[in-house]
Coordinates of C-alpha atoms and ligand atoms in Angstrom, one line a residue:
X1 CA 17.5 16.6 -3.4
X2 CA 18.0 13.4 -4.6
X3 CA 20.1 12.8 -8.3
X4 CA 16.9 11.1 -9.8
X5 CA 15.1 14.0 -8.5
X6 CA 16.4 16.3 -10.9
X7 CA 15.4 17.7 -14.1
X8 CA 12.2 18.2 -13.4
X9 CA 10.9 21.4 -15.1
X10 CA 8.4 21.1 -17.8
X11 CA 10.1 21.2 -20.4
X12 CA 11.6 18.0 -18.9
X13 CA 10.1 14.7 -20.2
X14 CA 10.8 13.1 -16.9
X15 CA 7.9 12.6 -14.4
X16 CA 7.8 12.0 -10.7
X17 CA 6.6 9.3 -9.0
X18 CA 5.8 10.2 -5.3
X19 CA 4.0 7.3 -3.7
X20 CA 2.2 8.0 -1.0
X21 CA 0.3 3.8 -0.4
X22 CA 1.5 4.2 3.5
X23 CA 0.5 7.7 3.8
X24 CA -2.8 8.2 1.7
X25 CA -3.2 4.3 1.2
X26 CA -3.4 3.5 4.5
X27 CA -5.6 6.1 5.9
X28 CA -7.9 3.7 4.1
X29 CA -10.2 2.7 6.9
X30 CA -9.3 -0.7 8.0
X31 CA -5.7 -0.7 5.9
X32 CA -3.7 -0.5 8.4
X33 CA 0.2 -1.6 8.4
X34 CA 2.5 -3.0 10.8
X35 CA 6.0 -1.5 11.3
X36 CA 7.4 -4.1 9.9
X37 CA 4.9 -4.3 6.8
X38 CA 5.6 -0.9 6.1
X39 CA 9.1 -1.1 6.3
X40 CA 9.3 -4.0 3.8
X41 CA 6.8 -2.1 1.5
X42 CA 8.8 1.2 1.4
X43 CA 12.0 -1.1 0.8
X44 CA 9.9 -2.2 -2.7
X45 CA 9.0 1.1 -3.3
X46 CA 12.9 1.8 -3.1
X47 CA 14.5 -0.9 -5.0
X48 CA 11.5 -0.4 -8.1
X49 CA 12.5 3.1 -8.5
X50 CA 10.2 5.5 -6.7
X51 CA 11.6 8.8 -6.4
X52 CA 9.1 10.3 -3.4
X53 CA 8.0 7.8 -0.3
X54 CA 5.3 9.2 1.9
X55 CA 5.7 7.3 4.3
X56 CA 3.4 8.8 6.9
X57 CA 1.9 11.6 9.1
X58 CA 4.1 11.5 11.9
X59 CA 2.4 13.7 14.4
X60 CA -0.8 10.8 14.2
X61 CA 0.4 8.4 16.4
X62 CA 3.9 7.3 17.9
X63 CA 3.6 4.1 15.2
X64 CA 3.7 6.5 12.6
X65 CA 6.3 8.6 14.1
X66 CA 8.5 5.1 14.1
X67 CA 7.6 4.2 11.4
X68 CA 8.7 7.4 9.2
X69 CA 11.7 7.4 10.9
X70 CA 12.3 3.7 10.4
X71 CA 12.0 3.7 6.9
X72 CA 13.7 7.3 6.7
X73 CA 17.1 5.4 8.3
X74 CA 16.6 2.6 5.7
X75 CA 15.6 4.1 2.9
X76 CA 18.6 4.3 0.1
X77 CA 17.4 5.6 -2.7
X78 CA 14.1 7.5 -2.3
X79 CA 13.1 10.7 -1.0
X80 CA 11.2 10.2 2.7
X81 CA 8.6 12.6 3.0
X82 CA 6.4 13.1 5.5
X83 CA 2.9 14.7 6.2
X84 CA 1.9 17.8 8.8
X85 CA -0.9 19.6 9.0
X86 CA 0.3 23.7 9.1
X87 CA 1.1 24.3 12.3
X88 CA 4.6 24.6 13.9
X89 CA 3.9 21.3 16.1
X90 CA 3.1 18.7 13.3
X91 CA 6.2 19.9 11.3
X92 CA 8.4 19.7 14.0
X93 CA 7.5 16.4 14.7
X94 CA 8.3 15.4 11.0
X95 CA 11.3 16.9 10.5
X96 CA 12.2 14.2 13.7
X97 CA 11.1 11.4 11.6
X98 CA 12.0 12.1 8.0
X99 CA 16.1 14.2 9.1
X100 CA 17.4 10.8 9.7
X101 CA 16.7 9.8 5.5
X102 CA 19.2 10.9 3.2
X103 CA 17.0 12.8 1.3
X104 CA 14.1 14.1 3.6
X105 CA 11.0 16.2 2.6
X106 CA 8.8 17.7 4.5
X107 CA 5.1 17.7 3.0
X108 CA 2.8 21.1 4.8
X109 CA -1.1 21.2 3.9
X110 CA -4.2 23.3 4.7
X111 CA -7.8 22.9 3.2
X112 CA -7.7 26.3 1.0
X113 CA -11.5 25.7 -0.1
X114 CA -13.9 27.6 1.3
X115 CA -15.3 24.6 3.3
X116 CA -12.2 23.7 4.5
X117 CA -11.5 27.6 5.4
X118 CA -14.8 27.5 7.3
X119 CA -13.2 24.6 9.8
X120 CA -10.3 26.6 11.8
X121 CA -12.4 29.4 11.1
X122 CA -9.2 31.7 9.6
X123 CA -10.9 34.1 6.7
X124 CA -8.6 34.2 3.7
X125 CA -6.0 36.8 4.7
X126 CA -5.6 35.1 8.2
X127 CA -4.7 31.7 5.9
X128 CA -2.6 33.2 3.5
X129 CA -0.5 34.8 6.7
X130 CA -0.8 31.1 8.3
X131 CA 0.9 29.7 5.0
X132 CA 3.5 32.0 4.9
X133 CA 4.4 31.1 8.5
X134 CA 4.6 27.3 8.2
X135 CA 5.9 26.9 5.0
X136 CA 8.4 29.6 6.1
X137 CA 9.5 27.1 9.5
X138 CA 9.6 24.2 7.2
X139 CA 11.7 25.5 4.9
X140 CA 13.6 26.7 7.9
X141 CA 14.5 23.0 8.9
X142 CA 14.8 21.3 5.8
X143 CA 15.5 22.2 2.2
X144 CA 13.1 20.3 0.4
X145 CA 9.6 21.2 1.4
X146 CA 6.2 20.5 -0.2
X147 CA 3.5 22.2 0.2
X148 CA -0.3 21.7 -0.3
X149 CA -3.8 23.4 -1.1
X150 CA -6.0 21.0 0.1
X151 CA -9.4 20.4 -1.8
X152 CA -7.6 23.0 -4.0
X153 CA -10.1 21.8 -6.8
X154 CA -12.7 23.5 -4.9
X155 CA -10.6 26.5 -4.0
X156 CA -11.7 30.0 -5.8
X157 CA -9.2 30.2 -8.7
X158 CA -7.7 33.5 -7.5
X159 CA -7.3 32.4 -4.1
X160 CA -5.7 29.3 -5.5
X161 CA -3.4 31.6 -7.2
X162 CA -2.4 34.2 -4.2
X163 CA -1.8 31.2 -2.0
X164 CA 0.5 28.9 -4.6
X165 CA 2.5 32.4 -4.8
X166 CA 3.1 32.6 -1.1
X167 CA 4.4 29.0 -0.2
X168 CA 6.9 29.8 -3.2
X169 CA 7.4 32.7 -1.9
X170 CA 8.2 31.3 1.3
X171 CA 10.5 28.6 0.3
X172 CA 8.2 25.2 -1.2
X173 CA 10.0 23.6 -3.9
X174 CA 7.1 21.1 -4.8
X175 CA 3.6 22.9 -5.1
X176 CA 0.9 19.3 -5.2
X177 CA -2.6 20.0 -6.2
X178 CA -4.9 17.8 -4.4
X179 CA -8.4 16.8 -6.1
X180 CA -9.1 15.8 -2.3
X181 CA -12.7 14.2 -3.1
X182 CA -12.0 13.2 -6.7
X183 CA -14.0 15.8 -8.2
X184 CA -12.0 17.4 -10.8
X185 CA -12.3 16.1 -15.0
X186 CA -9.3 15.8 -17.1
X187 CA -9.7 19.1 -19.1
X188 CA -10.2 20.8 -16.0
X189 CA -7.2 19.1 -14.1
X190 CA -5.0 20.3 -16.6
X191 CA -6.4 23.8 -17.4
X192 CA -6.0 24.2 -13.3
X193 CA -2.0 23.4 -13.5
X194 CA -1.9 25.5 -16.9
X195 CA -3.5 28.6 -15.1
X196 CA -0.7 28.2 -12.0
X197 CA 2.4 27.8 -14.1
X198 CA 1.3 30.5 -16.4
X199 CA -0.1 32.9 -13.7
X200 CA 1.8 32.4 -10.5
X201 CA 5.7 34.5 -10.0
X202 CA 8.1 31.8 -9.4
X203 CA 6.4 29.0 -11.2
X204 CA 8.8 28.0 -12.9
X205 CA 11.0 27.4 -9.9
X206 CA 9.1 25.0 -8.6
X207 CA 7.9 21.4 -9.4
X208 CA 3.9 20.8 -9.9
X209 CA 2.3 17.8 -8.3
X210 CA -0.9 16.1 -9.0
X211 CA -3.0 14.2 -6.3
X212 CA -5.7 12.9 -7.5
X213 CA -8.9 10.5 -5.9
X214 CA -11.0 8.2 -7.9
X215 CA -14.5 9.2 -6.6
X216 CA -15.5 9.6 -10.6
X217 CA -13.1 6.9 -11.7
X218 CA -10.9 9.6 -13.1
X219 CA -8.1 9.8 -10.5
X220 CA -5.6 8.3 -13.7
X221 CA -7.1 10.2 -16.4
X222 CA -6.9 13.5 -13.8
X223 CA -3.2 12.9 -12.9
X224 CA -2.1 12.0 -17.1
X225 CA -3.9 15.5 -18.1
X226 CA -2.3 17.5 -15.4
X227 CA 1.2 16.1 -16.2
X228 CA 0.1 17.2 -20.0
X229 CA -0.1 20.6 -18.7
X230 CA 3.0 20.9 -16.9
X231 CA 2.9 19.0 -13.6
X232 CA 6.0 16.9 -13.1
X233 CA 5.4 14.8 -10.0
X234 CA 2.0 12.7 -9.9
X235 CA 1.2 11.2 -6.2
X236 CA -0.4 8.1 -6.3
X237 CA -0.4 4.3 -3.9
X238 CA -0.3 1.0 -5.4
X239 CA -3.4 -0.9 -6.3
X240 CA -4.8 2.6 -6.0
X241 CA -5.6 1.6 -2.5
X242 CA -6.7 5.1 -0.5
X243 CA -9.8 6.4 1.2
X244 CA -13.1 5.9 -0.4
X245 CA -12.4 5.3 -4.1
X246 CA -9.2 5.3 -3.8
X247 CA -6.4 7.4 -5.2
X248 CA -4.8 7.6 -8.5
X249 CA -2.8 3.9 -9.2
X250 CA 1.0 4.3 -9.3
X251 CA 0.7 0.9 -11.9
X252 CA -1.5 2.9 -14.2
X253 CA 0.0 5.6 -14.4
X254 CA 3.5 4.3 -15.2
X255 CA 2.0 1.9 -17.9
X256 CA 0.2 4.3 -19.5
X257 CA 2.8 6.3 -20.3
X258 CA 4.7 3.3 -21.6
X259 CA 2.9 2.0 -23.4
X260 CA 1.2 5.4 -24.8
X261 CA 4.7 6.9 -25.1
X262 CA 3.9 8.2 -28.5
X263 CA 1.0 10.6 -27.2
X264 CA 2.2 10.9 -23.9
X265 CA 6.1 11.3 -24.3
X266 CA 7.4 11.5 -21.0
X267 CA 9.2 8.9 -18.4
X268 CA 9.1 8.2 -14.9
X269 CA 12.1 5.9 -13.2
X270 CA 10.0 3.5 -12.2
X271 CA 10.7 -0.4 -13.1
X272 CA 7.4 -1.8 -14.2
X273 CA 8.7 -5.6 -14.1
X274 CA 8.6 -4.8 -10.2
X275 CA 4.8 -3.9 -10.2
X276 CA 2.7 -7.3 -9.6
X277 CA 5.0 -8.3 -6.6
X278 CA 4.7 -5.3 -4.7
X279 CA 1.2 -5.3 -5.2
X280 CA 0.5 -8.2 -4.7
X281 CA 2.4 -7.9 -1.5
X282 CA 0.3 -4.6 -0.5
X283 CA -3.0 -6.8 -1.4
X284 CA -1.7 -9.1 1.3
X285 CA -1.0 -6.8 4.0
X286 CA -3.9 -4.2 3.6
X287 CA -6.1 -7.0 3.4
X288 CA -7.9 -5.1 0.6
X289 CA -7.7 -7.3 -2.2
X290 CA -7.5 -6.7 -6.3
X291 CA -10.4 -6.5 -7.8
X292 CA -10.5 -9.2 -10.7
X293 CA -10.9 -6.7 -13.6
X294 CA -8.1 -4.1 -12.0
X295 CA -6.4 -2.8 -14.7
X296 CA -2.6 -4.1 -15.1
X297 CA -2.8 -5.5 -11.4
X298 CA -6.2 -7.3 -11.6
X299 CA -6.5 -11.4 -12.0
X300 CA -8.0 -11.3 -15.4
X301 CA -6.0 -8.0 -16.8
X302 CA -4.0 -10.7 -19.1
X303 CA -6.4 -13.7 -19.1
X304 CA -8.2 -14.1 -22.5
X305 CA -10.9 -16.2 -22.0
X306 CA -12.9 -16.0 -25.1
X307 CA -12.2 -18.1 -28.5
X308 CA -12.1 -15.8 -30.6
X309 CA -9.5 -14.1 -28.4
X310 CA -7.8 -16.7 -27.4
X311 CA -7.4 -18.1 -31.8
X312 CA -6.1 -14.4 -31.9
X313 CA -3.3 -14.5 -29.1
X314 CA -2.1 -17.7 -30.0
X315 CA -1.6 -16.3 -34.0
X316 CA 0.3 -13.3 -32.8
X317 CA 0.1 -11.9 -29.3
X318 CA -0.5 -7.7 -30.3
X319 CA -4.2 -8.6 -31.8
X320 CA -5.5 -8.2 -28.1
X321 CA -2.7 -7.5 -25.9
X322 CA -1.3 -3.5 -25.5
X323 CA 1.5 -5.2 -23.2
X324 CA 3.2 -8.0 -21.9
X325 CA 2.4 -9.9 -18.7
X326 CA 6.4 -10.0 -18.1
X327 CA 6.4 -6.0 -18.7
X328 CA 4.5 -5.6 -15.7
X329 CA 6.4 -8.9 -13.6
X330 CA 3.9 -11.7 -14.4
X331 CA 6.2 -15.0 -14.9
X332 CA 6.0 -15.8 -18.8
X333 CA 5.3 -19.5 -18.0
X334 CA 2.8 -20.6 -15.4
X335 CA 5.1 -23.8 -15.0
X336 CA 3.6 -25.8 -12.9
X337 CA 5.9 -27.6 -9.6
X338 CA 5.1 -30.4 -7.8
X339 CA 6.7 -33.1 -5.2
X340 CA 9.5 -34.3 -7.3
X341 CA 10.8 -30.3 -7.5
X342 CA 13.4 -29.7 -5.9
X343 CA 14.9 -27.0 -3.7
X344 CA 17.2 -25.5 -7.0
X345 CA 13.8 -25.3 -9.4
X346 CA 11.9 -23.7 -6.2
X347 CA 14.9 -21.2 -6.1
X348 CA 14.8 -20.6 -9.8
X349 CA 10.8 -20.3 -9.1
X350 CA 11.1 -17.5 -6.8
X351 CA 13.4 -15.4 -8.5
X352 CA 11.3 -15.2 -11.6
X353 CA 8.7 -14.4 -9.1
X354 CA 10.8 -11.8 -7.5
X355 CA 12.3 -13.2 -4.3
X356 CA 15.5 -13.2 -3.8
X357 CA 16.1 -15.7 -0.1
X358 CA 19.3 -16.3 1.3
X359 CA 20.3 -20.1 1.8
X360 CA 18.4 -20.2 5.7
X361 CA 15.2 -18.5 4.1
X362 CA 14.9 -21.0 1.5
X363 CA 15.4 -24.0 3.1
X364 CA 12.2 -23.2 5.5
X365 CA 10.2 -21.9 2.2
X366 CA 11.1 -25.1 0.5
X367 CA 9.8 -27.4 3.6
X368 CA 6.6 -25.4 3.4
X369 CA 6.8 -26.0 -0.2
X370 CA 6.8 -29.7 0.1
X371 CA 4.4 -30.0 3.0
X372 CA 1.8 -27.9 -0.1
X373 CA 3.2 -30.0 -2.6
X374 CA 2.5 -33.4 -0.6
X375 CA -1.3 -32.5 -0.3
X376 CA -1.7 -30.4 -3.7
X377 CA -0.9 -32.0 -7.1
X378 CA 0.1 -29.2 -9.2
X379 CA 1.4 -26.0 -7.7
X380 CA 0.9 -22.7 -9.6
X381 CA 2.7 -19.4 -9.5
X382 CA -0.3 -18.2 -7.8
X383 CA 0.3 -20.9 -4.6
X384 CA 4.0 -20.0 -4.3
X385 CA 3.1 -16.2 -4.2
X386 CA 0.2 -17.7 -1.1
X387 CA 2.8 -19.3 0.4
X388 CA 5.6 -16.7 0.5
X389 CA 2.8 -14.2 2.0
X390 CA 2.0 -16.6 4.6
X391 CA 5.2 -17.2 5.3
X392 CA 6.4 -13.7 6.1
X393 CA 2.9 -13.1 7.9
X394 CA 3.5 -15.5 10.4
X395 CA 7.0 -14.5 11.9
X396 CA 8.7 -17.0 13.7
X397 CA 8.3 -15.1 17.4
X398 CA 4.9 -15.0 17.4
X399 CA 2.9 -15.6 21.4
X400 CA 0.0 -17.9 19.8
X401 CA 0.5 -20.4 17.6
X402 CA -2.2 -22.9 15.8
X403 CA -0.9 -26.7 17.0
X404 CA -4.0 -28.5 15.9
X405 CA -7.5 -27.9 14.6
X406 CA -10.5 -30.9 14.3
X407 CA -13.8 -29.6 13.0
X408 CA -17.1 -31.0 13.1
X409 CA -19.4 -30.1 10.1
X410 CA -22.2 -30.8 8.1
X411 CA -25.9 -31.0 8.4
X412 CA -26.2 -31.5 11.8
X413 CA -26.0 -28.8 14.0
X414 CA -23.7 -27.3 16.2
X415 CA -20.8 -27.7 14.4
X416 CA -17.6 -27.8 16.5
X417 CA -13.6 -27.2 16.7
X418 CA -11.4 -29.1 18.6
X419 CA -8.6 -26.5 18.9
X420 CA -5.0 -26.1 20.4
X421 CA -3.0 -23.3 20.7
X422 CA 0.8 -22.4 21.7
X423 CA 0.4 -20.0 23.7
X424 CA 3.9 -18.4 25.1
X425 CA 5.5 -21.7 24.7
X426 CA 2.7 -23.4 26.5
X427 CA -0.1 -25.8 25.1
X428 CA -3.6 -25.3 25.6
X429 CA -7.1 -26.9 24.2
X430 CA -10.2 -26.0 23.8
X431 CA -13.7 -27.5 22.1
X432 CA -16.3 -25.2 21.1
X433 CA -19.8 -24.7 19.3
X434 CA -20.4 -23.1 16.5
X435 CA -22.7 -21.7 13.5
X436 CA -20.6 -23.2 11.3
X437 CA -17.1 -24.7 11.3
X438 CA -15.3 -21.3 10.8
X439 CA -17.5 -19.7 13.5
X440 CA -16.7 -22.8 15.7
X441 CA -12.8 -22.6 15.6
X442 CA -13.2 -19.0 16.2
X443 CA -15.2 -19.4 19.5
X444 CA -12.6 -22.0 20.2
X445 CA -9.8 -19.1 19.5
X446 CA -12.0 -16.8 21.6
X447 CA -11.9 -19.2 24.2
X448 CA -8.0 -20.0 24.5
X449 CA -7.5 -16.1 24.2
X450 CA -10.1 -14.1 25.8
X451 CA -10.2 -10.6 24.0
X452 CA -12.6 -7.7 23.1
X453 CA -11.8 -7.1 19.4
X454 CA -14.3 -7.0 17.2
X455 CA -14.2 -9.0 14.0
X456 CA -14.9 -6.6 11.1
X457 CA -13.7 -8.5 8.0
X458 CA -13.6 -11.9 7.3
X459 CA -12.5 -12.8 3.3
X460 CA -11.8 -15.9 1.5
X461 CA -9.9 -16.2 -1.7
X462 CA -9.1 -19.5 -3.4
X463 CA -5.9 -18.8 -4.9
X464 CA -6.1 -21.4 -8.2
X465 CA -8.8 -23.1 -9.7
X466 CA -10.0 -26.6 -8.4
X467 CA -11.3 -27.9 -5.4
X468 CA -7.6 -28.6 -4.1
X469 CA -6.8 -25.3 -4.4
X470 CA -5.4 -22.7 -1.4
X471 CA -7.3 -20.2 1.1
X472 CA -5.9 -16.9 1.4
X473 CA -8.2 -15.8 4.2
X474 CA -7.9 -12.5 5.7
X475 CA -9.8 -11.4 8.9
X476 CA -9.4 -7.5 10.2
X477 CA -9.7 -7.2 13.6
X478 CA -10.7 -3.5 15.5
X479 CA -9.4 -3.0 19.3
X480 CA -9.6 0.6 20.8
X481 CA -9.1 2.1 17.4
X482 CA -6.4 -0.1 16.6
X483 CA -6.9 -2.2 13.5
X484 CA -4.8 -5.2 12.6
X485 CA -5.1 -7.3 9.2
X486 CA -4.7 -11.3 10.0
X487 CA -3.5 -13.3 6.8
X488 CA -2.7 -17.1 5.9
X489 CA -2.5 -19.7 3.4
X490 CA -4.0 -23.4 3.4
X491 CA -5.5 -25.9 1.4
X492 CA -7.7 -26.2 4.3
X493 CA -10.0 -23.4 4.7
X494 CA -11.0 -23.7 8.3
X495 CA -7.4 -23.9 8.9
X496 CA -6.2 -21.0 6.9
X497 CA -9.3 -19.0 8.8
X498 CA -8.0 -20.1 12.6
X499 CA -4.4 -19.3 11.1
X500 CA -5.5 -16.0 9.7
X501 CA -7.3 -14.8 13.2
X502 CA -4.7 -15.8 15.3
X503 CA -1.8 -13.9 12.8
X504 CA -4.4 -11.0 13.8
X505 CA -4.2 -11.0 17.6
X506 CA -0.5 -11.8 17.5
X507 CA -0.6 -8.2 15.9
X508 CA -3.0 -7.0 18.1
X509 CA -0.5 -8.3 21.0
X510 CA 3.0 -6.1 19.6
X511 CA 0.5 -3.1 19.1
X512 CA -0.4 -3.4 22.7
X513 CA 3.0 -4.1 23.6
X514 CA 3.9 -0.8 22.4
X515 CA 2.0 0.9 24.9
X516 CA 2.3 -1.5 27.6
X517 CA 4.4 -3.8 29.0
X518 CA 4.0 -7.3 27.8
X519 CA 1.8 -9.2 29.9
X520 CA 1.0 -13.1 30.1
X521 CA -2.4 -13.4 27.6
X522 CA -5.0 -15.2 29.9
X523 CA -5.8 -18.5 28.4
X524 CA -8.6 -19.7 29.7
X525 CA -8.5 -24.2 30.2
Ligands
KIV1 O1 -6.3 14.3 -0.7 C1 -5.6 15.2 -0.1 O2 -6.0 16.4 -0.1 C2 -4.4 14.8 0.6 C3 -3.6 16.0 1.1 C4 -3.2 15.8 2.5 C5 -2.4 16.1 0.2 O3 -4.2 13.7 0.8
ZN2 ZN1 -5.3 12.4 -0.7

């Protein structure tokens, strides 16, 4: 177990943060991550102080599977946990992934609820022998082992009970309690982790987790009250990103019980000033952006827009403000750059932003820099953040590259895109019609690179005000059940949107890889 791991009994002010954004979160229909996405995410989770990564299920798929054990080998800090359903198969196959960390977990789980009893069809004495058995083999291969009642909310409270006692009995040292589809309230949340940590033999040996999802909006207010009553670890993802509603938000919780310290007096290890990068980064590569009004995370969490506010901030900040912006990782000053910065100020910029680049790194950031610079007058926090996405998002090795792009728009129709593309080192243009310029240039794409995904999302964000101001556009793409998230940056929307589809098949082209050989993409003259 790892040293920040310990103390974690209740009578222990000190509450674990298990994040579970590439386990949970990306189950998310359409969230999906690429290896090297994940990796840099779980490297953020690290260095901000998460105790507990989930960092996937790794019997799902082989991409999973190398993923887990990619960030498993990487991972310095953190426990890597990983999910299987109870069954000797699925937790062999994570204990392959997560043995390689330095502080591995295996997470177990079976639907306990009646409903969920009804599905492998095993009445409740046929389950509880089941539990005994897997949790038993888990524990058998690794020493830290978590275990979980899924949909316990819904689970007959004495069942609930007999079951807790035998994974304990059988060797879990973290017992979660899922609120699988966000149905719980807080009273009850915490009356259900009082009732187990008063009632179950070997309780107190154990740590109690809380999982909570925000069908009712009360995934935070579900995980604070179960940590009120005893739980120690509270599972949650960044941006709350997670099936349906979502699941509880790691930013929430942690400033919630900073800031409430007084009623709620207990600490996790995380360092909140880390908290907008990584999520705007997870934004980025999920392609689900922040709503505006997000609490902590969201656009407008620190903007005061109305007089009487804003007389009140500028008199003394506390009137409307329960934190900082900085407490959370937001730059203090909005300090505008522009052509005449140079390369030192852009370095400066970045830190305060939270990237650290090495000499190489900076140099191409800052020729990006001035390229934005040269068309945009002022450049904002917000732009550099754009550009540092879209510069990570399109790695240098990727097969199909945008060389040019002339559009043809207005009020007579078609519309059409002049397009080239690198493809493989090799040029190739296309012109093609379309219902609208955007549609155009992806015709054009479709052209150049003949495919069969399907376009599912297609997104637009300016990233400042003005008309001058940046595209973020992100387009999802679906292939065979694969999903990939395209993403890029331009003051030129039509641009950023050919950009954005052609990041997505260059992702669609390493996931095929992965099963196949690389082959030459037809492209079509
Ligand atoms: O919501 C849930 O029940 C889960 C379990 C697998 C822990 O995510
Ligand atoms: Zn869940």
């Amino acid at each position: 177990m790892s040293s920040k791991e310990s103390p974690t009994t209740a009578s222990s002010d000190r509450v674990l943060i298990f994040d579970t954004t590439l386990r949970d979160g990306e189950q998310s229909p359409g969230a999906s991550m690429t290896l090297e996405e994940k990796l840099q995410i779980a490297e953020l989770l690290d260095e901000m102080g998460v105790d507990i990564i989930e960092a996937g299920f790794p019997i799902a798929s082989e991409g999973d599977f190398e993923a887990v054990t990619e960030i498993a080998k990487q991972t310095k800090d953190a426990v890597i946990c990983g999910l299987s359903r109870a069954n000797y198969k699925d937790i062999d196959r994570c204990w392959e992934a997560v043995k390689h960390a330095k502080h591995p977990r295996i997470h177990t789980f079976i639907g306990t609820s009646p409903l969920h009893r009804a599905i492998p069809n095993l009445d409740q004495d046929q389950m509880a022998e089941r539990i005994h058995e897997t949790v038993s083999h888990a524990r058998n291969l690794c020493d830290n082992v978590q275990w979980s009642p899924m949909d316990a909310t819904r689970t007959e409270r004495d069942y609930l009970c007999r079951v807790v006692e035998i994974a304990i009995k059988a060797g879990a040292t973290t017992i979660n309690i899922p609120d699988t589809v966000g149905y719980t309230a807080p009273r009850e949340s915490a009356d259900l982790i009082r009732m187990l940590m008063n009632d179950v033999p070997g309780a107190d040996e154990v740590v109690f987790a809380t999982h909570c999802h925000n069908d009712l909006g009360m995934a935070t207010a579900n995980a604070l009250a179960a940590v009120e009553a005893g739980a120690r670890q509270i599972e949650c993802t960044i941006n709350g990103l997670g099936e349906r509603a979502g699941n509880t938000a790691l930013e929430e919780v942690v400033m919630a019980l900073k800031v409430r310290h007084d009623i709620m007096p207990y600490r996790t290890g995380v360092d909140a000033t880390k908290i907008m990068n990584i999520s705007r980064r997870v934004a980025a590569v999920s392609g689900f952006a922040v709503q505006y009004n997000k609490a902590i995370v969201g656009k407008n969490a620190f903007a005061h827009e109305s007089g009487i506010h804003q007389d009140g901030m500028l008199k003394n900040a506390e009137t409307f403000e329960i934190m900082r912006p900085e407490d959370v990782g937001l730059s203090e000053s909005n300090l505008v750059m522009g052509k005449h910065s140079g390369r030192h100020a852009l370095r400066e910029k970045l830190r305060e932003l939270g990237y650290e680049l090495g000499d190489n790194q900076l140099k191409d950031v800052f020729v990006r820099f001035k390229a934005l610079a040269d068309r945009k007058k002022e450049v904002f926090d917000d732009d550099i953040v754009a550009l540092m996405d879209d510069a990570t998002t399109s790695a240098g090795n990727d097969r199909i590259k945008v060389k040019f792009l002339r559009v043809i728009c207005g009020t007579e129709a078609p519309q059409s895109a002049d397009l080239m593309l690198e493809i493989d080192g090799k040029d190739h243009q296309k012109t093609a019609d379309g219902d609208g310029p955007v549609d155009a240039a992806f015709n054009a794409v479709k052209a150049l690179v003949p495919h069969t995904a399907r376009l599912k999302l297609y997104q637009v964000h300016a990233v400042t005000d003005g008309t001058d101001a940046q595209a973020t556009v992100s387009v999802r793409l679906e292939e065979d059940g694969k999903i990939v998230v395209g993403q890029a940056a331009d003051t030129d929307t039509i641009v950023a949107s050919a950009r954005a589809y052609v990041n997505a098949l260059n992702k669609l082209l390493v996931r095929r890889d992965k099963s196949a050989p690389a082959e030459p993409i037809a492209a079509a003259e």
